Coordinates of C-alpha atoms in Angstrom, one line a residue:
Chain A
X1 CA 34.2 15.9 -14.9
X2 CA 36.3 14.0 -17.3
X3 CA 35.8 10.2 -18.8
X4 CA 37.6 8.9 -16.1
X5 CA 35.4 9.7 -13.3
X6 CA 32.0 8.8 -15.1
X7 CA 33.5 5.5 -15.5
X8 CA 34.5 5.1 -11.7
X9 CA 31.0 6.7 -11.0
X10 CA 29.4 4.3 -13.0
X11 CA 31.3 1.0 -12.1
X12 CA 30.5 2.1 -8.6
X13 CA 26.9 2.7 -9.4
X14 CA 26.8 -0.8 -10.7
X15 CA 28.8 -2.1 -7.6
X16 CA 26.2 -0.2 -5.6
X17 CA 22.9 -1.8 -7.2
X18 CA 24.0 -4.9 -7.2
X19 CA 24.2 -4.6 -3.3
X20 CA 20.5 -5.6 -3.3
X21 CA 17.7 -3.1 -3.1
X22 CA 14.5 -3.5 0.0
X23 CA 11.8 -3.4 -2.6
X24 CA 13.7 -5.9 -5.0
X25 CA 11.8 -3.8 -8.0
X26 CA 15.1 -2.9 -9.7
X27 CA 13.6 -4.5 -12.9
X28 CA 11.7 -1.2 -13.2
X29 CA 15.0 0.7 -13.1
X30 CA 15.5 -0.7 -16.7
X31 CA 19.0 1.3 -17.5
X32 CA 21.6 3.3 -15.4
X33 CA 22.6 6.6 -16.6
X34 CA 23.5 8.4 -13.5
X35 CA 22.4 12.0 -13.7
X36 CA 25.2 13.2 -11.2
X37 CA 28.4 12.8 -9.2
X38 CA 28.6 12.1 -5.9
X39 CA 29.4 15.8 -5.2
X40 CA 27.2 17.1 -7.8
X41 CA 29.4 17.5 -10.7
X42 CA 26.8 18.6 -13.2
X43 CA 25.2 16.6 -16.5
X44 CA 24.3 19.0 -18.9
X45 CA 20.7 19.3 -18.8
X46 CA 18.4 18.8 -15.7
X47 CA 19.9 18.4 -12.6
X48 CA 17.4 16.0 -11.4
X49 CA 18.8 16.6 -7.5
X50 CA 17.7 20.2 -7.6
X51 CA 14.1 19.4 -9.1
X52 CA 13.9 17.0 -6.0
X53 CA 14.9 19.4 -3.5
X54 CA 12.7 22.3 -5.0
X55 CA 9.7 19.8 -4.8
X56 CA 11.1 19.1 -1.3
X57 CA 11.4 22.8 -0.4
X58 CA 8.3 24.0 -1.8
X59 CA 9.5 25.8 -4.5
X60 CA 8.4 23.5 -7.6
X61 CA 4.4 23.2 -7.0
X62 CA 1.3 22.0 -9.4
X63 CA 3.6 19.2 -11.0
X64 CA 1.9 16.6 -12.8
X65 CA 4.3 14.1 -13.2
X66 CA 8.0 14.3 -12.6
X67 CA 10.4 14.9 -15.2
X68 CA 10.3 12.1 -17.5
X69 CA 14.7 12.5 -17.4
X70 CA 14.3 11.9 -13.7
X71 CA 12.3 8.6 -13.8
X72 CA 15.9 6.3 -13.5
X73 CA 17.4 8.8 -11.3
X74 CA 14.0 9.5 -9.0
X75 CA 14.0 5.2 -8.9
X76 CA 17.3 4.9 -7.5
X77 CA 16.3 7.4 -4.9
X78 CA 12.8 5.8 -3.6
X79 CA 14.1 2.1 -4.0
X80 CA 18.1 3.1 -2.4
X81 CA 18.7 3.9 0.9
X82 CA 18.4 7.7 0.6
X83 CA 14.8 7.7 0.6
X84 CA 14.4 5.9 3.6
X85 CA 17.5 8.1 5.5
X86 CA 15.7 11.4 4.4
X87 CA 12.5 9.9 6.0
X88 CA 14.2 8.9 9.3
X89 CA 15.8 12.0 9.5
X90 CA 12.1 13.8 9.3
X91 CA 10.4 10.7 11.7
X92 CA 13.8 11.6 14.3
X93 CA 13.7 14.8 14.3
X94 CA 9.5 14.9 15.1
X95 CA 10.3 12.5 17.8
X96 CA 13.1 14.7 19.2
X97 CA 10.1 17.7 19.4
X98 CA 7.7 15.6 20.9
X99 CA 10.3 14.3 23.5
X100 CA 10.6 17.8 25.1
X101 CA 7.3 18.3 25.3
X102 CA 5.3 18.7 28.4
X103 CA 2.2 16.6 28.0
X104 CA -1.4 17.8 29.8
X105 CA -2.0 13.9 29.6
X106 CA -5.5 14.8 29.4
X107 CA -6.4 13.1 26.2
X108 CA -6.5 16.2 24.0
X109 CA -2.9 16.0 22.8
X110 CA -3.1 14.5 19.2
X111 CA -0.6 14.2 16.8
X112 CA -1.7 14.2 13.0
X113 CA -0.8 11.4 10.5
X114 CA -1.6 11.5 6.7
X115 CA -1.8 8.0 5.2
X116 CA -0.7 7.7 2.0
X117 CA 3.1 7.8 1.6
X118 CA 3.5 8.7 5.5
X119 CA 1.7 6.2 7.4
X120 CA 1.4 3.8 4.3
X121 CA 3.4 3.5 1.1
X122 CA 2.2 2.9 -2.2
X123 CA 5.8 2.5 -3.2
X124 CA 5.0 -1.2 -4.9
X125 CA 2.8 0.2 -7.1
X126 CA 4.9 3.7 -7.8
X127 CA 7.7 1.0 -8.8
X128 CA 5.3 -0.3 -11.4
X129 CA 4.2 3.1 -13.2
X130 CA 7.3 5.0 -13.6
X131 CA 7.8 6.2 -9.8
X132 CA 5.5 9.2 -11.2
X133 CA 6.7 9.2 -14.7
X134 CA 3.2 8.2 -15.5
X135 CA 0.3 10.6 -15.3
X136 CA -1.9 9.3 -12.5
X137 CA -4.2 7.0 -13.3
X138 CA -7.2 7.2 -10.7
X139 CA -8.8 3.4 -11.4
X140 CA -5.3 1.9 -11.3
X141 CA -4.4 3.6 -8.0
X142 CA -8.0 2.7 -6.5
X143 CA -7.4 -1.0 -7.7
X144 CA -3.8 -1.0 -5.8
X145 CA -5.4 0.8 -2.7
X146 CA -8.2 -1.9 -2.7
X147 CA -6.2 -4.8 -2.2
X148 CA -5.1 -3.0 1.0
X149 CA -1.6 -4.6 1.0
X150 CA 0.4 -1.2 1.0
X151 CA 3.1 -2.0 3.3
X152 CA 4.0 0.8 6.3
X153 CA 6.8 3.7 5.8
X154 CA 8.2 1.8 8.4
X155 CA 9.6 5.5 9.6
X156 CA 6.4 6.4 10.2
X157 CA 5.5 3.3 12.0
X158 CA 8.3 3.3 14.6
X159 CA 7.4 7.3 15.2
X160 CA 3.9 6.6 15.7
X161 CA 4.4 3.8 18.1
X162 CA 6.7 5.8 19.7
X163 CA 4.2 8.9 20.3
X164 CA 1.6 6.6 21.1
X165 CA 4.1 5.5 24.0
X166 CA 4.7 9.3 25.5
X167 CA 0.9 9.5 25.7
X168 CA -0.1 10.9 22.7
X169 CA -3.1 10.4 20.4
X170 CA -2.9 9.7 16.7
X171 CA -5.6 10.9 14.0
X172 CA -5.0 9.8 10.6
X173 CA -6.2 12.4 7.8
X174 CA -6.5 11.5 4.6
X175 CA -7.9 12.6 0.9
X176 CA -8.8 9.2 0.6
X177 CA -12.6 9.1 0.1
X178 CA -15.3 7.7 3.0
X179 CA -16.1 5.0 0.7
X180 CA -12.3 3.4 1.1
X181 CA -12.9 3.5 5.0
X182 CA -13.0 -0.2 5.2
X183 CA -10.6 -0.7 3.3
X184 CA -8.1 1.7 5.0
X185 CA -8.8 0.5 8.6
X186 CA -7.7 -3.6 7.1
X187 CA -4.8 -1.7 5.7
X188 CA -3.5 0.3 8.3
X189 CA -4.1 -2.8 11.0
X190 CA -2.1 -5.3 8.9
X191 CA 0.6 -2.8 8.4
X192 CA 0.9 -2.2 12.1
X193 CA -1.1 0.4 12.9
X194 CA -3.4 -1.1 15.4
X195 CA -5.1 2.1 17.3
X196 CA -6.3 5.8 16.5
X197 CA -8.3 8.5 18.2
X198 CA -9.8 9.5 14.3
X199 CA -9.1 7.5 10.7
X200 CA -10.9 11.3 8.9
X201 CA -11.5 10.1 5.3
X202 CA -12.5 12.9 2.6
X203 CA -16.7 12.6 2.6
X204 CA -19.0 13.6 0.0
X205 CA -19.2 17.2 1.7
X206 CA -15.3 18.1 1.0
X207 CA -15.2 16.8 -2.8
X208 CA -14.0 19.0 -4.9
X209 CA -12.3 21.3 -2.6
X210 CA -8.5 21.4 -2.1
X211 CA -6.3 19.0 0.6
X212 CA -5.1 22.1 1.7
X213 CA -9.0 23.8 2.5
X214 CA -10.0 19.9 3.2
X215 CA -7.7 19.1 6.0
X216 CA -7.7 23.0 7.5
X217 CA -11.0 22.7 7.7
X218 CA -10.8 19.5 9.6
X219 CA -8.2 20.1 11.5
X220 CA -10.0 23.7 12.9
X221 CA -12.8 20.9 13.8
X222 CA -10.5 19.3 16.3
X223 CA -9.6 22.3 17.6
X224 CA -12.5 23.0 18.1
X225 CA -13.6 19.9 19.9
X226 CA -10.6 20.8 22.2
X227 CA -8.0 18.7 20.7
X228 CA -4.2 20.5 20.5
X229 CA -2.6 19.6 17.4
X230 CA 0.7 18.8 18.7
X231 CA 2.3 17.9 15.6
X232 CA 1.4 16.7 12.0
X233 CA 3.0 14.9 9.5
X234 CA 2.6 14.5 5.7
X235 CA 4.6 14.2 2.7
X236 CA 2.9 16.7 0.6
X237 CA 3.5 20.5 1.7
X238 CA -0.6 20.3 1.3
X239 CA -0.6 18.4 4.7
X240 CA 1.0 21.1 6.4
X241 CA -0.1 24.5 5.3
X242 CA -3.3 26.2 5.6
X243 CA -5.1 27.1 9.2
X244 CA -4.4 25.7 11.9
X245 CA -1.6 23.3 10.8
X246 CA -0.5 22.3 14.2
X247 CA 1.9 23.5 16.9
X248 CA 4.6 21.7 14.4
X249 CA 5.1 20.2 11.1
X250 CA 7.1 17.3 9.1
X251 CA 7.6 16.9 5.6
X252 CA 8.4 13.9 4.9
X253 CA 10.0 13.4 1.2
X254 CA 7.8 11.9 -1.7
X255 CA 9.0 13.1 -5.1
X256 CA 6.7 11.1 -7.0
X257 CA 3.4 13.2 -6.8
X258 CA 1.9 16.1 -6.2
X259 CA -1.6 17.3 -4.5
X260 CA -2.8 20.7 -4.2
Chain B
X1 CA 28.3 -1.8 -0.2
X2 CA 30.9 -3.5 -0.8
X3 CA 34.8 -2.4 -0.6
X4 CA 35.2 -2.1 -3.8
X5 CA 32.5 0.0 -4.6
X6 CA 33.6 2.5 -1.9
X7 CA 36.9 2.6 -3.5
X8 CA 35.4 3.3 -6.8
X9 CA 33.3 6.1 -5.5
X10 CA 36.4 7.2 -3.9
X11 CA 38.5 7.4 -6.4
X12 CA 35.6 8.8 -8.6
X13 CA 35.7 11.6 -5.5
X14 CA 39.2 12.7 -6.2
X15 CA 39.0 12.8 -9.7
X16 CA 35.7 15.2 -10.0
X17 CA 37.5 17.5 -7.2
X18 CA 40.8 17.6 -8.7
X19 CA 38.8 18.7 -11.8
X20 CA 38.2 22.3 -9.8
X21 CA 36.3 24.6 -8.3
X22 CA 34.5 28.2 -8.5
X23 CA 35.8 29.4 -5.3
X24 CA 39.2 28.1 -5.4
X25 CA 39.0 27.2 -1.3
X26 CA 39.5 24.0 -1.9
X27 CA 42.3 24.2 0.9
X28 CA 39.3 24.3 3.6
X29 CA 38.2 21.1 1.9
X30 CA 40.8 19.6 4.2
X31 CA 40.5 15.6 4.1
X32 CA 37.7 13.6 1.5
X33 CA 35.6 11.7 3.6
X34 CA 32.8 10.7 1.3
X35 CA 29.3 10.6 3.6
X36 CA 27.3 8.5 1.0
X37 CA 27.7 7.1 -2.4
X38 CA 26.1 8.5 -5.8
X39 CA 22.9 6.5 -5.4
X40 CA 22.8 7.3 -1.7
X41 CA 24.2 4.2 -0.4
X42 CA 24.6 4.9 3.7
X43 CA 27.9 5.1 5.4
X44 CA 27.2 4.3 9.4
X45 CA 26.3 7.0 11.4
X46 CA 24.3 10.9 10.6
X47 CA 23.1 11.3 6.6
X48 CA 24.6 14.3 5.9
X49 CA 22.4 14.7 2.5
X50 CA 18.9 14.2 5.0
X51 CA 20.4 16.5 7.1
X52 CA 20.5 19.0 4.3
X53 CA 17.4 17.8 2.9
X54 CA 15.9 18.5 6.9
X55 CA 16.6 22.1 6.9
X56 CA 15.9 23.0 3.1
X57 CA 12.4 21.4 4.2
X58 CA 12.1 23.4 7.6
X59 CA 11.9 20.0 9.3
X60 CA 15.0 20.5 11.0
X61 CA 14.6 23.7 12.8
X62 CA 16.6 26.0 15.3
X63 CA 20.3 24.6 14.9
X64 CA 22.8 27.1 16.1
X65 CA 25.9 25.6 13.7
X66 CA 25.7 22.1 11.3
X67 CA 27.3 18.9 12.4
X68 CA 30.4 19.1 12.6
X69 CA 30.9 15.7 10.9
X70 CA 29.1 17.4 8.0
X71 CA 31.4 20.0 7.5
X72 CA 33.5 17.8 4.6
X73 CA 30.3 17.4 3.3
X74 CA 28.6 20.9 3.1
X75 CA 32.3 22.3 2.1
X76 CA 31.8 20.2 -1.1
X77 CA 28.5 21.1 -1.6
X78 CA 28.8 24.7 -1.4
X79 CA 32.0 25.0 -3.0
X80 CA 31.4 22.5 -5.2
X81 CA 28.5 22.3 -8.5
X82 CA 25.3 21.2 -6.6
X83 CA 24.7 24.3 -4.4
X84 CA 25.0 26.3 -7.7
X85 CA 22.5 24.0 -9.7
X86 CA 19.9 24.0 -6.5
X87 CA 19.8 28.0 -7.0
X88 CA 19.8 28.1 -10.5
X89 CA 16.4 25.6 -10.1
X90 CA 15.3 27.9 -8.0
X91 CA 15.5 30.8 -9.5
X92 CA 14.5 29.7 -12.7
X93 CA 10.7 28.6 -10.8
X94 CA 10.7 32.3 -9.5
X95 CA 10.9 33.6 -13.4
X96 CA 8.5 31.0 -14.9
X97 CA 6.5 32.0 -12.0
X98 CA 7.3 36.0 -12.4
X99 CA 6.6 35.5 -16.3
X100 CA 3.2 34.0 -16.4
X101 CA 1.6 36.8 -14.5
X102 CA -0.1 39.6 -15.7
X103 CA 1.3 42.3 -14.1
X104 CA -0.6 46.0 -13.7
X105 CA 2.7 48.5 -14.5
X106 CA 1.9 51.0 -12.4
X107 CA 4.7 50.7 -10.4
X108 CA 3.6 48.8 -7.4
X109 CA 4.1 45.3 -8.5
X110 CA 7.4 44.6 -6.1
X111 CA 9.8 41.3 -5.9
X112 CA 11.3 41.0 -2.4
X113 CA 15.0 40.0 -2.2
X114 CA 16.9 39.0 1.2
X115 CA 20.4 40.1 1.1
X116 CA 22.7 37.5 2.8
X117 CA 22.9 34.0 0.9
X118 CA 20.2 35.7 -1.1
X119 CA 21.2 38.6 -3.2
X120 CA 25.1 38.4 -2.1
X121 CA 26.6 35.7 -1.1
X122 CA 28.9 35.2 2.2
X123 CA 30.6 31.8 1.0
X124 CA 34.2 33.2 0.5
X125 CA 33.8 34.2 4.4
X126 CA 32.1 31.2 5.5
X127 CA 34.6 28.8 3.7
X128 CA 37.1 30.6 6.0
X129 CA 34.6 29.7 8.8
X130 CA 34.2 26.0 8.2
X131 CA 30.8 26.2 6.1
X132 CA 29.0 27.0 9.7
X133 CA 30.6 24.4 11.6
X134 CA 32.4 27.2 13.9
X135 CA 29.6 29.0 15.6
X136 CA 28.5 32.8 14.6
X137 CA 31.0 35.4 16.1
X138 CA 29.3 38.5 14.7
X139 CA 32.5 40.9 15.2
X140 CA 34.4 38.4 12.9
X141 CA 30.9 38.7 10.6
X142 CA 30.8 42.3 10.9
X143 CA 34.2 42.9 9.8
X144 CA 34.0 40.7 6.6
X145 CA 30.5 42.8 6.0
X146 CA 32.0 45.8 6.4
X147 CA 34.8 45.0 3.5
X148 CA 32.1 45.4 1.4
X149 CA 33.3 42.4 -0.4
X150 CA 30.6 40.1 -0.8
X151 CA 30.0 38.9 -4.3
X152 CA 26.5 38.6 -5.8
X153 CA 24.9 34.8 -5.8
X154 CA 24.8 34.4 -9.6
X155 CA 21.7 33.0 -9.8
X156 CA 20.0 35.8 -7.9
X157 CA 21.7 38.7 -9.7
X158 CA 20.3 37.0 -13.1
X159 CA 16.9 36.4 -11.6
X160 CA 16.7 40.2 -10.3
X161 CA 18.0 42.0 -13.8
X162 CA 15.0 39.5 -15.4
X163 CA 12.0 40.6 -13.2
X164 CA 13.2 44.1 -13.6
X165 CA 13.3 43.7 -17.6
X166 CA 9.5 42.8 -17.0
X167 CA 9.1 45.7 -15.5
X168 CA 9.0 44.9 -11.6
X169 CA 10.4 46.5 -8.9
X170 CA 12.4 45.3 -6.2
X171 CA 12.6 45.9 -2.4
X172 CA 15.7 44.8 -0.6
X173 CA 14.8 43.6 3.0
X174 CA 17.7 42.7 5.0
X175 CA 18.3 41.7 9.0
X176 CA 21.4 43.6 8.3
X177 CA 21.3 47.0 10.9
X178 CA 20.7 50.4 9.9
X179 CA 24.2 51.1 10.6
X180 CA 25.3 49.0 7.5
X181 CA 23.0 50.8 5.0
X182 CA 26.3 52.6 3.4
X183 CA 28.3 49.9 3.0
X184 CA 25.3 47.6 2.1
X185 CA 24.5 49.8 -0.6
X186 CA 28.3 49.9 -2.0
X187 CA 28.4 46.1 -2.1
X188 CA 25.2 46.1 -3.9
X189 CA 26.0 48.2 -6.6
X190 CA 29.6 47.3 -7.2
X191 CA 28.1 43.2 -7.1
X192 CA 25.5 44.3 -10.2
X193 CA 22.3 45.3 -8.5
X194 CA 22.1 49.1 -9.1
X195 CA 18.6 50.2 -8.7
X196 CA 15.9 49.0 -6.2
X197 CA 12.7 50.5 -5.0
X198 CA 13.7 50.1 -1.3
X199 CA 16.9 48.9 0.9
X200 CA 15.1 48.2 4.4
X201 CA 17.5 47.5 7.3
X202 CA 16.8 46.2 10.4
X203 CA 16.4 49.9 13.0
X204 CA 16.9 50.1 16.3
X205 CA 13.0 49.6 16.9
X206 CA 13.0 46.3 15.5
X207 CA 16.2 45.0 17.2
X208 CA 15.6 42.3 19.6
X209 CA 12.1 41.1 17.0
X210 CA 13.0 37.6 15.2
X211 CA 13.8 38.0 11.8
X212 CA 9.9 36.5 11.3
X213 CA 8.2 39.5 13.0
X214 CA 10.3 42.1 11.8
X215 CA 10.3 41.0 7.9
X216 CA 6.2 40.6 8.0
X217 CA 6.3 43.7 9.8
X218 CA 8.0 45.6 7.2
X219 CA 5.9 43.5 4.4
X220 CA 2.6 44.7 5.7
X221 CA 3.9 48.6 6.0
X222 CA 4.6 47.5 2.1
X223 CA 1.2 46.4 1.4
X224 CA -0.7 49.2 3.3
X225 CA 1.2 51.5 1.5
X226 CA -0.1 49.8 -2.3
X227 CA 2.6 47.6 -3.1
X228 CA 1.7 44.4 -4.4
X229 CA 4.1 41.8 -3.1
X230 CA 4.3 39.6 -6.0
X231 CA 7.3 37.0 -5.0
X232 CA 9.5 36.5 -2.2
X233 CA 12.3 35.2 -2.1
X234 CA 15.3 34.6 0.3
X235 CA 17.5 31.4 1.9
X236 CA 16.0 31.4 5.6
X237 CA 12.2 30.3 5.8
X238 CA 12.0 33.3 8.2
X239 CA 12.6 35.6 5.0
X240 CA 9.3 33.8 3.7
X241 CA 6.9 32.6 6.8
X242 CA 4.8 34.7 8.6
X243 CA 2.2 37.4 7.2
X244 CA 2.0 38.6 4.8
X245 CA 4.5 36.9 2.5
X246 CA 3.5 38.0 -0.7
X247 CA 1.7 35.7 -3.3
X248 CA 4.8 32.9 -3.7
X249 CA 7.6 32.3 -1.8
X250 CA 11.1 31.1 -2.7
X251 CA 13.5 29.0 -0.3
X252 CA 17.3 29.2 -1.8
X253 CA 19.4 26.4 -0.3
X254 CA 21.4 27.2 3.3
X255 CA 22.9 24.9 5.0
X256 CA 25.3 27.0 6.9
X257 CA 23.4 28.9 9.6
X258 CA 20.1 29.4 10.8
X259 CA 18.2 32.7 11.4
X260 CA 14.6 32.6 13.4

């Protein structure tokens, strides 16, 4: 890719930002050094588009924080439009599956939400510490997640209102701990979310174990109880693997942490 | 985003193509439609890159050819830098992976390897096919296959000779039939991959089984037979879902076709 190019690229990055951004955080995106072209003409280095997609794909696990020359490029991505295309795309598609469904309407037909960064987003406070640049920091996040002001993925909020219209139940499942319950219910009513069969907060009980043993476990609970686990969204591949993970799964993107 | 900006981006298009390609099949590239800008800024209508993103997550499931307003797009891609950098991520997690075990060296540690997209790669065909937009037509397939042709995929010919330097050994498991084991084995060997533990083909008892059934099948007469299935790795999540799929998996990027 020679000089010429970069400079279009960038003068149409700089077009492009200036377009406005949803969050209006772009003072966290302090400089703009565009890792790639538009049709992937390579940097040298890390191509920060393939550590995204391996995250995405399940390849790149037990990540700590993303790769500190991918905090710009990672920003652009969660604060532009892709982000919230690639999660449309996900919350489309899971409707499209529900759709063809034929529903017992008996009651037992539940669809499984996790909260953070698929019903909720903690995007506001990812903007301020590095879009997972920053090791987590567990008394930050619990001080952001106790004002209870994340806003919906609104993706997720459209899809859920939609599957609550086709006769579907919703139970949220979360590693949040029983002791942000309150919390979480203010939270998810303000952001839209105003009904649920279960709101299943990690107790005392589950501490230390994996999401992935965690939310198995729970989920072989509702089976149990004869729910059918129609469908079950998360954005970390921890959501959706294990036993029983539901008759189908979504992934939505979230290239900004990572939970076992 | 504004006019100028797309112009920029445009221009900034033509310039990084005219700088060339691998494949030299540019001609198929016919006309530059640009689907989205470097930051992901949205052109009206289907997101091309959350398409991709959708199938390299398994979200987007069960498609019998891509959209055909994609086809621009995924030409670019697959011809172009990115599709190259996405396997080379890949394949770089399978050797960190491969390289921080401990492995026994008695000759049943094994690496499985897909063929098709995996270990060769189909793309001078399938740029003559429109990247997957045309649908299959298996005699046209069959008669490309049978040139014995196919080159390897870089990334997976490097990632093979590495795992076998640490003394693994790999087992070829292919959809391909039975009937294509001599000519299978002549592309193999004149692409770079000259030894392997085991080519398993796809026999008449397993015809009419989805590539899910019959690859576990196969994996577990591996396993009952001693072999330690150490990594997996292949382009269609039905090269690494079902049981057993050995202790990690690896998704290479696809976008072409889809095999159940």
């Amino acid at each position: 890719m020679g000089m010429l190019s970069l400079l279009l690229l960038f003068l149409a990055f700089i077009v492009a930002i200036s377009g406005g951004s949803e969050v209006g955080d772009l003072r966290k995106i302090h400089s703009l050094r565009p890792q790639f072209g538009a049709a992937g003409t390579p940097v040298p280095g890390l191509s920060c588009l393939s550590w995204r997609l391996g995250v995405e794909a399940h390849n790149i696990i037990e990540w700590r924080t993303i790769p500190q020359v991918c905090e710009d490029y990672l920003g652009h991505y969660m604060i532009g439009h892709q982000y919230k295309k690639d999660s449309e795309a996900v919350a489309k598609e899971a409707f499209v599956y529900a759709q063809s469904l034929k529903l017992a309407k008996d009651g037992k037909d539940i669809w499984v939400f996790d909260i953070d960064e698929t019903a909720l987003s903690n995007l506001p406070y990812y903007a301020d510490h590095g879009f997972g640049a920053e090791p987590y920091n567990p008394t930050l996040f619990k001080g952001w997640v106790n004002t209870g002001k994340a806003p919906p993925l609104p993706e997720s909020l459209k899809l859920y209102k939609k599957l609550l219209s086709i006769g579907l139940k919703v139970v949220f499942l979360t590693g949040r701990p029983e002791n942000q319950r309150n919390i979480t219910t203010i939270n998810l009513k303000n952001a839209g979310y105003h009904t649920w069969e279960k709101l299943i907060l990690k107790g005392a009980s589950a501490s230390g174990t994996t999401a992935v043993v965690y939310k198995s476990s729970e989920r072989e609970k509702m089976e149990r109880n004869g729910y059918r686990i129609i469908g079950n969204i998360g954005d970390q591949w921890s959501d959706i693997l294990g036993t029983p993970v539901g008759n189908r799964t979504f992934k939505l993107p979230d290239p900004m942490y990572y939970i076992n």
